[in-house]
mmCIF file of C-alpha atoms in Angstrom:
data_model
loop_
_atom_site.group_PDB
_atom_site.id
_atom_site.type_symbol
_atom_site.label_atom_id
_atom_site.label_comp_id
_atom_site.label_asym_id
_atom_site.label_seq_id
_atom_site.Cartn_x
_atom_site.Cartn_y
_atom_site.Cartn_z
ATOM 1 C CA MET A 1 -107.358 -119.085 251.135
ATOM 2 C CA SER A 2 -104.640 -118.524 248.558
ATOM 3 C CA ILE A 3 -101.894 -115.947 249.111
ATOM 4 C CA VAL A 4 -101.694 -115.451 245.357
ATOM 5 C CA SER A 5 -104.008 -112.654 244.341
ATOM 6 C CA ASP A 6 -103.225 -112.175 240.637
ATOM 7 C CA ASP A 7 -102.568 -114.290 237.580
ATOM 8 C CA VAL A 8 -98.799 -113.867 237.434
ATOM 9 C CA ALA A 9 -96.913 -117.107 238.143
ATOM 10 C CA PRO A 10 -95.374 -117.025 241.632
ATOM 11 C CA HIS A 11 -91.630 -116.383 241.860
ATOM 12 C CA LEU A 12 -90.478 -117.291 245.360
ATOM 13 C CA THR A 13 -86.791 -117.094 246.244
ATOM 14 C CA CYS A 14 -86.387 -118.866 249.538
ATOM 15 C CA PHE A 15 -84.700 -121.642 251.483
ATOM 16 C CA THR A 16 -86.303 -124.042 253.945
ATOM 17 C CA PRO A 17 -85.206 -124.891 257.512
ATOM 18 C CA GLY A 18 -82.054 -126.957 257.618
ATOM 19 C CA ALA A 19 -80.215 -125.131 254.816
ATOM 20 C CA MET A 20 -76.637 -124.598 256.061
ATOM 21 C CA VAL A 21 -75.472 -121.024 255.431
ATOM 22 C CA GLN A 22 -71.743 -120.223 255.586
ATOM 23 C CA SER A 23 -71.009 -117.550 258.189
ATOM 24 C CA ASP A 24 -67.886 -116.212 259.880
ATOM 25 C CA ARG A 25 -68.639 -118.788 262.601
ATOM 26 C CA GLY A 26 -68.952 -121.665 260.173
ATOM 27 C CA PRO A 27 -72.115 -123.189 258.675
ATOM 28 C CA ILE A 28 -75.340 -122.231 260.488
ATOM 29 C CA SER A 29 -78.817 -123.550 259.676
ATOM 30 C CA ALA A 30 -80.980 -120.852 258.096
ATOM 31 C CA GLU A 31 -83.598 -120.895 260.858
ATOM 32 C CA ARG A 32 -80.920 -120.160 263.505
ATOM 33 C CA LEU A 33 -79.521 -117.080 261.790
ATOM 34 C CA ARG A 34 -80.283 -113.653 263.230
ATOM 35 C CA PRO A 35 -79.901 -110.099 261.923
ATOM 36 C CA GLY A 36 -76.340 -108.969 262.566
ATOM 37 C CA ASP A 37 -74.771 -112.325 261.666
ATOM 38 C CA ARG A 38 -71.925 -112.055 259.161
ATOM 39 C CA ILE A 39 -72.522 -114.213 256.091
ATOM 40 C CA LEU A 40 -70.010 -115.137 253.387
ATOM 41 C CA THR A 41 -70.833 -113.606 249.985
ATOM 42 C CA ARG A 42 -69.204 -114.437 246.658
ATOM 43 C CA ASP A 43 -68.393 -110.869 245.601
ATOM 44 C CA ASP A 44 -67.998 -108.887 248.829
ATOM 45 C CA GLY A 45 -66.658 -111.208 251.506
ATOM 46 C CA PHE A 46 -68.523 -111.367 254.803
ATOM 47 C CA GLN A 47 -71.590 -109.127 254.869
ATOM 48 C CA VAL A 48 -74.025 -108.334 257.677
ATOM 49 C CA LEU A 49 -77.406 -110.042 257.473
ATOM 50 C CA LYS A 50 -79.990 -107.254 257.664
ATOM 51 C CA TRP A 51 -83.003 -109.412 258.448
ATOM 52 C CA ILE A 52 -84.466 -112.847 258.095
ATOM 53 C CA GLY A 53 -88.108 -113.630 257.487
ATOM 54 C CA ALA A 54 -90.132 -116.798 257.202
ATOM 55 C CA ARG A 55 -93.642 -117.822 256.340
ATOM 56 C CA GLN A 56 -95.426 -121.135 256.495
ATOM 57 C CA LEU A 57 -97.605 -122.037 253.524
ATOM 58 C CA PRO A 58 -100.401 -124.360 254.724
ATOM 59 C CA ASN A 59 -101.987 -127.102 252.682
ATOM 60 C CA PRO A 60 -104.883 -124.977 251.297
ATOM 61 C CA VAL A 61 -102.375 -122.534 249.792
ATOM 62 C CA LEU A 62 -100.300 -125.296 248.232
ATOM 63 C CA ARG A 63 -103.398 -127.015 246.834
ATOM 64 C CA ALA A 64 -104.530 -123.762 245.233
ATOM 65 C CA ASN A 65 -101.023 -122.931 244.016
ATOM 66 C CA PRO A 66 -99.214 -126.163 243.137
ATOM 67 C CA ASP A 67 -96.308 -124.243 241.604
ATOM 68 C CA LEU A 68 -95.370 -123.113 245.122
ATOM 69 C CA HIS A 69 -94.282 -126.633 246.061
ATOM 70 C CA PRO A 70 -90.603 -126.822 247.072
ATOM 71 C CA ILE A 71 -87.887 -128.313 244.911
ATOM 72 C CA LEU A 72 -85.776 -131.092 246.463
ATOM 73 C CA ILE A 73 -82.132 -131.117 245.383
ATOM 74 C CA ARG A 74 -80.255 -134.199 246.501
ATOM 75 C CA GLN A 75 -76.615 -134.269 247.548
ATOM 76 C CA ASP A 76 -74.307 -134.200 244.481
ATOM 77 C CA ALA A 77 -77.218 -133.595 242.077
ATOM 78 C CA LEU A 78 -75.532 -130.470 240.669
ATOM 79 C CA GLY A 79 -72.105 -131.945 240.082
ATOM 80 C CA GLN A 80 -68.730 -131.752 241.839
ATOM 81 C CA GLY A 81 -70.295 -133.105 245.036
ATOM 82 C CA LEU A 82 -72.756 -130.210 245.297
ATOM 83 C CA PRO A 83 -74.848 -129.544 247.173
ATOM 84 C CA LEU A 84 -73.064 -131.070 250.161
ATOM 85 C CA TYR A 85 -76.396 -132.103 251.680
ATOM 86 C CA ASP A 86 -79.960 -132.602 250.476
ATOM 87 C CA MET A 87 -81.836 -129.292 250.408
ATOM 88 C CA LYS A 88 -85.300 -127.946 249.654
ATOM 89 C CA VAL A 89 -85.813 -124.510 248.110
ATOM 90 C CA SER A 90 -88.514 -122.452 246.424
ATOM 91 C CA PRO A 91 -88.912 -122.859 242.653
ATOM 92 C CA ALA A 92 -87.108 -119.651 241.624
ATOM 93 C CA GLN A 93 -84.164 -119.925 244.013
ATOM 94 C CA VAL A 94 -81.167 -119.341 241.719
ATOM 95 C CA PHE A 95 -77.996 -121.429 241.957
ATOM 96 C CA LEU A 96 -74.595 -120.928 240.359
ATOM 97 C CA ILE A 97 -73.588 -124.305 238.988
ATOM 98 C CA PRO A 98 -70.715 -125.474 236.775
ATOM 99 C CA ARG A 99 -71.336 -124.631 233.128
ATOM 100 C CA GLU A 100 -71.135 -128.276 232.074
ATOM 101 C CA GLU A 101 -73.931 -129.130 234.531
ATOM 102 C CA ALA A 102 -76.277 -126.338 233.442
ATOM 103 C CA PRO A 103 -79.150 -126.445 230.953
ATOM 104 C CA GLU A 104 -78.511 -124.428 227.782
ATOM 105 C CA GLU A 105 -80.863 -121.625 228.843
ATOM 106 C CA GLY A 106 -78.871 -120.859 231.998
ATOM 107 C CA GLU A 107 -77.597 -117.292 232.374
ATOM 108 C CA SER A 108 -73.798 -117.175 232.294
ATOM 109 C CA ALA A 109 -72.452 -113.718 231.339
ATOM 110 C CA GLY A 110 -69.015 -115.234 230.730
ATOM 111 C CA ASP A 111 -68.745 -116.743 234.196
ATOM 112 C CA PRO A 112 -67.575 -120.371 234.563
ATOM 113 C CA LEU A 113 -70.600 -120.792 236.818
ATOM 114 C CA VAL A 114 -74.063 -120.549 235.277
ATOM 115 C CA ALA A 115 -77.100 -119.061 237.073
ATOM 116 C CA VAL A 116 -80.072 -121.425 236.964
ATOM 117 C CA PRO A 117 -83.350 -121.353 238.971
ATOM 118 C CA ALA A 118 -84.263 -124.539 240.805
ATOM 119 C CA ARG A 119 -87.401 -125.090 238.727
ATOM 120 C CA ASP A 120 -85.270 -125.413 235.568
ATOM 121 C CA LEU A 121 -83.301 -128.248 237.173
ATOM 122 C CA VAL A 122 -86.334 -130.454 237.831
ATOM 123 C CA GLY A 123 -86.141 -133.706 235.901
ATOM 124 C CA ARG A 124 -82.411 -134.271 236.175
ATOM 125 C CA ASP A 125 -81.159 -137.003 238.504
ATOM 126 C CA GLY A 126 -81.622 -135.986 242.127
ATOM 127 C CA VAL A 127 -83.884 -132.975 241.517
ATOM 128 C CA GLN A 128 -87.651 -133.164 241.896
ATOM 129 C CA GLU A 129 -90.703 -131.169 242.924
ATOM 130 C CA LEU A 130 -92.158 -132.218 246.282
ATOM 131 C CA CYS A 131 -95.920 -132.357 246.786
ATOM 132 C CA THR A 132 -95.829 -131.514 250.484
ATOM 133 C CA LEU A 133 -98.722 -130.765 252.818
ATOM 134 C CA THR A 134 -97.019 -127.628 254.104
ATOM 135 C CA VAL A 135 -93.709 -125.797 253.766
ATOM 136 C CA VAL A 136 -91.835 -123.031 255.598
ATOM 137 C CA TYR A 137 -89.954 -120.655 253.312
ATOM 138 C CA ILE A 138 -87.107 -118.537 254.711
ATOM 139 C CA HIS A 139 -85.669 -115.449 253.041
ATOM 140 C CA LEU A 140 -82.424 -113.695 253.976
ATOM 141 C CA MET A 141 -81.798 -110.056 253.124
ATOM 142 C CA PHE A 142 -78.642 -107.993 252.928
ATOM 143 C CA GLU A 143 -77.993 -104.347 252.084
ATOM 144 C CA MET A 144 -77.799 -105.292 248.402
ATOM 145 C CA ASP A 145 -78.392 -108.396 246.305
ATOM 146 C CA ALA A 146 -75.933 -111.054 247.443
ATOM 147 C CA THR A 147 -74.728 -114.478 246.384
ATOM 148 C CA ILE A 148 -74.119 -116.651 249.442
ATOM 149 C CA LEU A 149 -72.793 -120.140 250.117
ATOM 150 C CA VAL A 150 -75.515 -122.585 251.213
ATOM 151 C CA ASN A 151 -74.854 -126.319 251.556
ATOM 152 C CA GLY A 152 -71.582 -125.649 249.764
ATOM 153 C CA ILE A 153 -73.122 -124.082 246.638
ATOM 154 C CA TRP A 154 -73.441 -120.411 245.626
ATOM 155 C CA THR A 155 -77.026 -119.141 245.520
ATOM 156 C CA ASP A 156 -78.752 -115.746 245.245
ATOM 157 C CA CYS A 157 -80.425 -113.646 247.932
ATOM 158 C CA HIS A 158 -82.586 -110.899 246.492
ATOM 159 C CA GLN A 159 -82.947 -107.405 247.975
ATOM 160 C CA PRO A 160 -86.467 -106.236 246.952
ATOM 161 C CA SER A 161 -85.803 -102.508 247.199
ATOM 162 C CA ARG A 162 -83.007 -102.654 244.641
ATOM 163 C CA VAL A 163 -83.903 -101.554 241.121
ATOM 164 C CA THR A 164 -82.622 -104.065 238.573
ATOM 165 C CA ARG A 165 -83.223 -104.897 234.930
ATOM 166 C CA ARG A 166 -81.988 -108.481 235.051
ATOM 167 C CA LYS A 167 -84.871 -110.806 234.192
ATOM 168 C CA ARG A 168 -84.060 -113.350 236.854
ATOM 169 C CA SER A 169 -83.948 -110.623 239.529
ATOM 170 C CA ASP A 170 -87.309 -109.281 238.344
ATOM 171 C CA ASP A 171 -88.751 -112.773 238.738
ATOM 172 C CA GLN A 172 -87.248 -113.100 242.206
ATOM 173 C CA HIS A 173 -88.603 -109.679 243.125
ATOM 174 C CA ARG A 174 -92.180 -110.591 242.195
ATOM 175 C CA GLU A 175 -92.015 -113.899 244.019
ATOM 176 C CA LEU A 176 -90.609 -112.403 247.174
ATOM 177 C CA LEU A 177 -93.182 -109.621 247.397
ATOM 178 C CA ARG A 178 -96.014 -112.085 246.922
ATOM 179 C CA ILE A 179 -94.956 -114.468 249.674
ATOM 180 C CA PHE A 180 -94.036 -111.569 251.992
ATOM 181 C CA PRO A 181 -96.593 -108.859 251.049
ATOM 182 C CA THR A 182 -95.489 -106.578 253.921
ATOM 183 C CA LEU A 183 -92.325 -105.891 251.892
ATOM 184 C CA HIS A 184 -94.389 -103.722 249.556
ATOM 185 C CA ARG A 185 -94.194 -101.059 252.275
ATOM 186 C CA ARG A 186 -91.099 -99.358 253.649
ATOM 187 C CA ALA A 187 -92.273 -99.936 257.219
ATOM 188 C CA GLY A 188 -92.720 -103.595 256.462
ATOM 189 C CA ARG A 189 -89.191 -103.881 255.093
ATOM 190 C CA ALA A 190 -87.780 -102.169 258.148
ATOM 191 C CA GLY A 191 -89.767 -104.213 260.644
ATOM 192 C CA PHE A 192 -89.752 -107.645 259.034
ATOM 193 C CA VAL A 193 -87.805 -109.835 261.485
ATOM 194 C CA ALA A 194 -87.598 -113.455 262.473
ATOM 195 C CA LEU A 195 -89.828 -114.570 265.340
ATOM 196 C CA ARG A 196 -88.429 -117.154 267.717
ATOM 197 C CA SER A 197 -90.185 -120.058 269.361
ATOM 198 C CA LYS A 198 -88.899 -122.530 271.929
ATOM 199 C CA GLU A 199 -88.419 -125.061 269.142
ATOM 200 C CA GLY A 200 -86.254 -122.600 267.225
ATOM 201 C CA GLN A 201 -88.729 -122.456 264.347
ATOM 202 C CA LEU A 202 -89.633 -119.289 262.430
ATOM 203 C CA ARG A 203 -93.103 -117.894 261.933
ATOM 204 C CA GLY A 204 -94.234 -115.372 259.360
ATOM 205 C CA ALA A 205 -94.063 -111.754 260.424
#
């Protein structure tokens, strides 16, 4: 059964287990983070992680929705040695990369770093779509939209309750609500937390 219920292209904004997030205690893998951890942000220093959620997409979902397959970004694929390690993300996860490494359509707003979603990087050396049997997507949420350091590169975390007119945030918003439908409701946003298992993996709330 597909999780996608309408004809709008999915716009997920998520990491996968193993992504190393910079915290006040050093890099921590995304699946080991917990609400209350202090995470380094580009604009506001260390900010408190409000919650973390994850959901596994099984093979039937990925077969029905091939554009949900993760994007693999190899070490140094984005220039200047970044990312520091191989990483897998959802197609609309936005990265800030050096202007000279960005495609022309990247959003810049005068910044030396250009905002580009992972799907727009596919085809360059070291970036490819993975046809996996299953994937676990992890989303981190702060009080407001935040840009955090993951595997040494700045990347966006979207806050779905924030009203924004930026196109890329609108895309992120739609993707996030479709992979985590409980976030449509205030109670769901308040109660959406990471579930632990003995293996340290996350399950969907």
